[in-house]
Amino acid sequence: MKSNLKWIIFFSLICALCLAVWLYRADSTEEYSRAEITLDGKVIRAVDLSVLSVPYEFEVRTPEGGYNKITAEKGKIAVTDADCPDKICVKQGYISNGAAPIVCLPHRLSVTITDSNENDIDAVAGKIGGEN
Amino acid sequence: MRTKKLAAKSILLAAALIIFVIEAQLPPVAPIPGVKLGLANIITLIAFDVFGAKDAFTILFLRIILASVFSGGFVGFIYSAAGALLCFAATAAGFGLLKSERIWVISVFGAIAHNAGQLIAAAFIISSTSVFLYAPILLISAVITGSFTGLAAGFILKRDIFKIL
């Protein structure tokens, strides 16, 4: 059983390390507010989550007609509806930091939250919902 | 004697296929792409131990093809195949480097390789590297599910049901 113990400790350390990395990423990217919506590798839309006063909804359509509905609110964003087979993207719920993206694999869609380091935010969603 | 072995391998293939298809019908354990129990790998591990790498590969390969035919389509096939190929390589290496008693360890490495393969396939499919952010979570998931399936395979192998071959 000593050999088993060695491996149990090894894998436990790996899990602890992963957990630490995960929590660190969640914490260190908490202030990020730029949500990027990427389709087939190209950023098709960027939303500044910090200026939203009311929920901002929009649809993304793939060339083949697949659809995802994305809802952005102050500080968070989610895929709230989709017509993909498994709807894992919908079940994931909201993300509010840069630790993990929301991915819809069949639609080649990726929603990530990153640093606001560019000035090309093309969807100033605050204006649509009514300015604060 | 060859007929007996062929029949046994066929039963393993059928078992793996059934396990895989049924598991695909279960609601996802967690809303994270790639987290799954991977129960069909129990069969692959058993095949490795009883028959060896070549037969284990044949059973795995046929299972993936048949599973894509029954449920999953072509995209499902690419995704499955990528994970399974890396998993097979890691499992083969594991059986070469470790004793059979550590089958649960081999299974964990196989599960890690499987998730890695799927992450790489996903990155290509969506043309984005953002999926790799899931790596820490998938690694933890692989350790847990790999341990479970490895233990299950170990219990089945202990029963020595294949000694009739």
Short mmCIF file of C-alpha atoms in Angstrom, two decimals:
data_model
loop_
_atom_site.label_atom_id
_atom_site.label_comp_id
_atom_site.label_asym_id
_atom_site.label_seq_id
_atom_site.Cartn_x
_atom_site.Cartn_y
_atom_site.Cartn_z
CA MET A 1 0.00 0.00 0.00
CA LYS A 2 3.01 2.28 0.35
CA SER A 3 3.24 2.53 -3.39
CA ASN A 4 -0.40 3.55 -3.59
CA LEU A 5 0.15 6.18 -0.93
CA LYS A 6 2.98 7.70 -2.91
CA TRP A 7 0.69 8.15 -5.90
CA ILE A 8 -2.23 9.38 -3.80
CA ILE A 9 -0.03 12.11 -2.38
CA PHE A 10 1.28 12.95 -5.83
CA PHE A 11 -2.16 13.36 -7.36
CA SER A 12 -3.46 15.24 -4.35
CA LEU A 13 -0.65 17.73 -4.76
CA ILE A 14 -1.51 18.13 -8.41
CA CYS A 15 -5.15 18.77 -7.53
CA ALA A 16 -4.15 21.28 -4.87
CA LEU A 17 -1.93 23.05 -7.38
CA CYS A 18 -4.72 23.20 -9.94
CA LEU A 19 -7.13 24.54 -7.36
CA ALA A 20 -4.63 27.22 -6.37
CA VAL A 21 -4.05 28.23 -9.98
CA TRP A 22 -7.79 28.35 -10.57
CA LEU A 23 -8.54 30.48 -7.52
CA TYR A 24 -5.65 32.80 -8.28
CA ARG A 25 -6.88 33.32 -11.82
CA ALA A 26 -10.43 33.92 -10.64
CA ASP A 27 -9.23 36.48 -8.15
CA SER A 28 -6.65 38.28 -10.25
CA THR A 29 -9.02 38.74 -13.17
CA GLU A 30 -11.98 39.89 -11.09
CA GLU A 31 -11.60 43.47 -12.26
CA TYR A 32 -11.61 42.60 -15.95
CA SER A 33 -14.63 44.01 -17.70
CA ARG A 34 -14.12 43.56 -21.41
CA ALA A 35 -16.16 40.63 -22.72
CA GLU A 36 -15.07 39.34 -26.12
CA ILE A 37 -17.31 37.19 -28.27
CA THR A 38 -15.27 35.11 -30.69
CA LEU A 39 -16.67 33.14 -33.62
CA ASP A 40 -14.37 30.95 -35.71
CA GLY A 41 -11.36 32.62 -34.16
CA LYS A 42 -12.40 36.22 -34.90
CA VAL A 43 -13.63 38.61 -32.27
CA ILE A 44 -16.98 39.66 -33.63
CA ARG A 45 -18.13 41.71 -30.69
CA ALA A 46 -16.77 43.27 -27.54
CA VAL A 47 -18.86 44.50 -24.63
CA ASP A 48 -17.77 46.69 -21.74
CA LEU A 49 -19.47 45.01 -18.79
CA SER A 50 -18.74 47.85 -16.40
CA VAL A 51 -20.99 50.39 -18.10
CA LEU A 52 -24.12 48.26 -18.26
CA SER A 53 -27.00 49.51 -16.15
CA VAL A 54 -29.60 47.11 -17.52
CA PRO A 55 -29.19 43.65 -19.08
CA TYR A 56 -28.09 43.76 -22.70
CA GLU A 57 -29.14 40.88 -24.92
CA PHE A 58 -28.00 40.04 -28.39
CA GLU A 59 -27.88 37.07 -30.73
CA VAL A 60 -24.95 35.46 -32.46
CA ARG A 61 -25.57 33.45 -35.60
CA THR A 62 -23.19 31.05 -37.29
CA PRO A 63 -22.98 30.91 -41.10
CA GLU A 64 -24.97 27.66 -41.01
CA GLY A 65 -27.78 29.24 -39.02
CA GLY A 66 -26.84 28.08 -35.55
CA TYR A 67 -27.80 30.56 -32.86
CA ASN A 68 -26.69 31.60 -29.39
CA LYS A 69 -28.35 34.28 -27.30
CA ILE A 70 -25.97 36.18 -25.08
CA THR A 71 -27.02 38.28 -22.12
CA ALA A 72 -24.60 40.77 -20.65
CA GLU A 73 -25.21 42.50 -17.35
CA LYS A 74 -23.13 44.68 -15.11
CA GLY A 75 -19.97 42.70 -14.40
CA LYS A 76 -21.12 39.39 -15.88
CA ILE A 77 -22.11 37.68 -19.07
CA ALA A 78 -23.78 34.42 -20.02
CA VAL A 79 -25.10 32.43 -22.94
CA THR A 80 -28.77 32.30 -22.05
CA ASP A 81 -30.10 30.32 -24.98
CA ALA A 82 -28.76 28.25 -27.85
CA ASP A 83 -29.90 25.69 -30.38
CA CYS A 84 -26.86 23.46 -30.11
CA PRO A 85 -27.49 19.79 -29.19
CA ASP A 86 -26.07 19.68 -25.65
CA LYS A 87 -26.54 23.29 -24.46
CA ILE A 88 -23.56 23.02 -22.13
CA CYS A 89 -22.87 26.66 -22.93
CA VAL A 90 -26.27 27.62 -21.53
CA LYS A 91 -25.98 25.43 -18.45
CA GLN A 92 -22.68 26.99 -17.53
CA GLY A 93 -24.39 30.19 -16.50
CA TYR A 94 -22.67 33.51 -15.88
CA ILE A 95 -18.97 34.24 -15.86
CA SER A 96 -17.69 37.34 -14.13
CA ASN A 97 -13.93 36.97 -14.33
CA GLY A 98 -11.28 35.79 -16.76
CA ALA A 99 -10.70 32.37 -15.18
CA ALA A 100 -12.74 30.44 -17.72
CA PRO A 101 -14.54 31.13 -20.97
CA ILE A 102 -17.99 30.05 -22.06
CA VAL A 103 -17.59 27.83 -25.08
CA CYS A 104 -20.14 26.48 -27.52
CA LEU A 105 -18.19 23.86 -29.41
CA PRO A 106 -20.66 23.05 -32.21
CA HIS A 107 -20.97 26.75 -33.00
CA ARG A 108 -17.26 27.51 -32.61
CA LEU A 109 -18.22 30.23 -30.19
CA SER A 110 -16.15 31.52 -27.28
CA VAL A 111 -17.03 34.19 -24.72
CA THR A 112 -14.10 35.46 -22.66
CA ILE A 113 -13.56 38.28 -20.20
CA THR A 114 -10.25 40.07 -20.59
CA ASP A 115 -8.43 43.26 -19.78
CA SER A 116 -9.71 46.43 -21.37
CA ASN A 117 -6.56 47.20 -23.27
CA GLU A 118 -8.00 48.25 -26.59
CA ASN A 119 -10.23 51.08 -27.62
CA ASP A 120 -12.25 49.26 -30.20
CA ILE A 121 -15.22 48.30 -28.08
CA ASP A 122 -17.92 48.48 -30.68
CA ALA A 123 -20.92 47.72 -28.56
CA VAL A 124 -21.19 50.43 -25.98
CA ALA A 125 -24.06 48.64 -24.38
CA GLY A 126 -24.69 51.27 -21.76
CA LYS A 127 -26.25 53.50 -24.38
CA ILE A 128 -28.77 50.86 -25.45
CA GLY A 129 -30.00 50.13 -21.99
CA GLY A 130 -30.23 53.74 -21.00
CA GLU A 131 -27.40 55.72 -19.59
CA ASN A 132 -26.69 55.80 -15.89
CA MET B 1 -8.88 -21.27 -28.77
CA ARG B 2 -8.78 -18.36 -31.17
CA THR B 3 -12.54 -18.40 -31.42
CA LYS B 4 -12.84 -18.08 -27.66
CA LYS B 5 -10.55 -15.06 -27.68
CA LEU B 6 -12.38 -13.50 -30.59
CA ALA B 7 -15.69 -13.95 -28.80
CA ALA B 8 -14.28 -12.42 -25.62
CA LYS B 9 -12.89 -9.41 -27.48
CA SER B 10 -16.20 -8.93 -29.25
CA ILE B 11 -18.04 -8.94 -25.96
CA LEU B 12 -15.63 -6.33 -24.62
CA LEU B 13 -16.29 -4.18 -27.66
CA ALA B 14 -20.03 -4.49 -27.23
CA ALA B 15 -19.75 -3.69 -23.53
CA ALA B 16 -17.62 -0.62 -24.22
CA LEU B 17 -20.07 0.60 -26.84
CA ILE B 18 -23.08 0.15 -24.58
CA ILE B 19 -21.37 1.87 -21.64
CA PHE B 20 -20.31 4.75 -23.86
CA VAL B 21 -23.71 5.32 -25.43
CA ILE B 22 -25.57 5.08 -22.12
CA GLU B 23 -23.14 7.45 -20.43
CA ALA B 24 -23.70 9.92 -23.25
CA GLN B 25 -27.41 9.94 -22.41
CA LEU B 26 -26.84 10.81 -18.77
CA PRO B 27 -27.13 14.50 -17.87
CA PRO B 28 -23.69 16.13 -17.67
CA VAL B 29 -21.99 15.87 -14.30
CA ALA B 30 -20.84 19.48 -14.47
CA PRO B 31 -21.61 22.27 -16.94
CA ILE B 32 -18.03 22.29 -18.14
CA PRO B 33 -17.16 20.93 -21.57
CA GLY B 34 -15.07 17.78 -21.26
CA VAL B 35 -15.97 16.69 -17.75
CA LYS B 36 -17.30 13.19 -18.06
CA LEU B 37 -17.03 9.91 -16.20
CA GLY B 38 -15.37 8.08 -19.08
CA LEU B 39 -16.70 4.73 -17.91
CA ALA B 40 -16.01 3.09 -21.27
CA ASN B 41 -12.33 3.39 -20.47
CA ILE B 42 -12.80 0.63 -17.91
CA ILE B 43 -13.12 -1.75 -20.85
CA THR B 44 -10.04 -0.36 -22.56
CA LEU B 45 -8.02 -0.90 -19.40
CA ILE B 46 -9.27 -4.47 -19.05
CA ALA B 47 -8.46 -5.14 -22.71
CA PHE B 48 -4.94 -3.81 -22.16
CA ASP B 49 -4.34 -6.07 -19.22
CA VAL B 50 -5.91 -9.23 -20.67
CA PHE B 51 -5.04 -8.96 -24.35
CA GLY B 52 -2.35 -6.33 -24.75
CA ALA B 53 -1.92 -3.04 -26.55
CA LYS B 54 -2.72 -4.10 -30.10
CA ASP B 55 -6.07 -5.69 -29.29
CA ALA B 56 -6.91 -2.89 -26.88
CA PHE B 57 -6.35 -0.44 -29.70
CA THR B 58 -8.56 -2.38 -32.09
CA ILE B 59 -11.37 -2.54 -29.56
CA LEU B 60 -11.01 1.16 -28.77
CA PHE B 61 -10.89 2.19 -32.42
CA LEU B 62 -13.91 0.11 -33.42
CA ARG B 63 -15.82 1.38 -30.42
CA ILE B 64 -15.24 5.00 -31.38
CA ILE B 65 -16.36 4.39 -34.95
CA LEU B 66 -19.46 2.51 -33.91
CA ALA B 67 -20.29 5.07 -31.24
CA SER B 68 -20.11 7.88 -33.78
CA VAL B 69 -22.42 5.91 -36.03
CA PHE B 70 -24.94 5.40 -33.25
CA SER B 71 -24.75 8.81 -31.64
CA GLY B 72 -22.49 11.74 -32.20
CA GLY B 73 -21.99 12.37 -35.87
CA PHE B 74 -18.75 13.39 -37.46
CA VAL B 75 -17.80 16.26 -35.13
CA GLY B 76 -18.33 13.90 -32.24
CA PHE B 77 -15.98 11.46 -33.89
CA ILE B 78 -13.11 13.94 -34.23
CA TYR B 79 -13.54 15.08 -30.66
CA SER B 80 -13.71 11.51 -29.31
CA ALA B 81 -10.84 10.27 -31.45
CA ALA B 82 -8.46 13.03 -30.41
CA GLY B 83 -8.99 12.34 -26.74
CA ALA B 84 -8.94 8.57 -27.14
CA LEU B 85 -5.72 8.49 -29.15
CA LEU B 86 -3.77 10.45 -26.58
CA CYS B 87 -5.41 8.39 -23.85
CA PHE B 88 -4.32 5.21 -25.58
CA ALA B 89 -0.72 6.41 -25.91
CA ALA B 90 -0.61 7.37 -22.22
CA THR B 91 -2.22 4.08 -21.17
CA ALA B 92 0.22 2.08 -23.28
CA ALA B 93 3.12 3.99 -21.74
CA GLY B 94 1.60 3.46 -18.32
CA PHE B 95 1.33 -0.30 -18.74
CA GLY B 96 4.91 -0.33 -19.96
CA LEU B 97 6.28 1.66 -17.05
CA LEU B 98 4.10 0.60 -14.12
CA LYS B 99 3.01 -2.70 -12.64
CA SER B 100 -0.55 -3.91 -13.17
CA GLU B 101 -1.37 -3.23 -9.53
CA ARG B 102 -1.10 0.47 -10.27
CA ILE B 103 -3.84 0.27 -12.85
CA TRP B 104 -5.63 3.16 -11.17
CA VAL B 105 -2.56 5.34 -11.69
CA ILE B 106 -2.36 4.31 -15.33
CA SER B 107 -6.04 5.16 -15.62
CA VAL B 108 -5.48 8.66 -14.20
CA PHE B 109 -2.72 9.37 -16.68
CA GLY B 110 -4.98 8.07 -19.43
CA ALA B 111 -7.77 10.37 -18.26
CA ILE B 112 -5.41 13.36 -18.15
CA ALA B 113 -4.22 12.56 -21.66
CA HIS B 114 -7.82 12.16 -22.79
CA ASN B 115 -8.79 15.61 -21.53
CA ALA B 116 -5.64 17.10 -23.02
CA GLY B 117 -6.48 15.58 -26.39
CA GLN B 118 -10.02 16.95 -26.23
CA LEU B 119 -8.77 20.41 -25.27
CA ILE B 120 -6.43 20.43 -28.24
CA ALA B 121 -9.20 19.24 -30.55
CA ALA B 122 -11.57 21.88 -29.15
CA ALA B 123 -8.97 24.62 -29.68
CA PHE B 124 -8.76 23.64 -33.33
CA ILE B 125 -12.52 23.35 -33.75
CA ILE B 126 -13.31 26.79 -32.39
CA SER B 127 -10.03 28.32 -33.65
CA SER B 128 -9.29 29.78 -30.26
CA THR B 129 -6.94 28.96 -27.39
CA SER B 130 -9.34 30.21 -24.73
CA VAL B 131 -10.41 26.63 -24.03
CA PHE B 132 -7.06 25.95 -22.38
CA LEU B 133 -8.24 28.07 -19.46
CA TYR B 134 -10.25 25.00 -18.49
CA ALA B 135 -7.07 22.99 -17.94
CA PRO B 136 -6.90 23.17 -14.12
CA ILE B 137 -10.52 22.09 -13.70
CA LEU B 138 -10.17 19.29 -16.26
CA LEU B 139 -7.00 18.08 -14.58
CA ILE B 140 -8.78 17.72 -11.24
CA SER B 141 -11.69 16.03 -12.99
CA ALA B 142 -9.28 13.62 -14.73
CA VAL B 143 -7.66 12.62 -11.45
CA ILE B 144 -11.01 11.89 -9.85
CA THR B 145 -12.66 10.08 -12.76
CA GLY B 146 -9.44 8.29 -13.72
CA SER B 147 -9.08 6.93 -10.20
CA PHE B 148 -12.65 5.73 -10.21
CA THR B 149 -12.51 3.93 -13.56
CA GLY B 150 -9.08 2.51 -12.77
CA LEU B 151 -10.31 1.10 -9.48
CA ALA B 152 -13.35 -0.39 -11.20
CA ALA B 153 -11.15 -2.04 -13.83
CA GLY B 154 -8.92 -3.36 -11.08
CA PHE B 155 -11.83 -4.95 -9.22
CA ILE B 156 -13.07 -6.63 -12.40
CA LEU B 157 -9.61 -7.94 -13.25
CA LYS B 158 -9.21 -9.36 -9.75
CA ARG B 159 -12.17 -11.62 -10.42
CA ASP B 160 -10.03 -13.41 -12.98
CA ILE B 161 -12.95 -14.13 -15.28
CA PHE B 162 -10.68 -14.25 -18.31
CA LYS B 163 -8.52 -17.13 -17.17
CA ILE B 164 -10.65 -19.47 -19.24
CA LEU B 165 -8.96 -18.08 -22.36
#
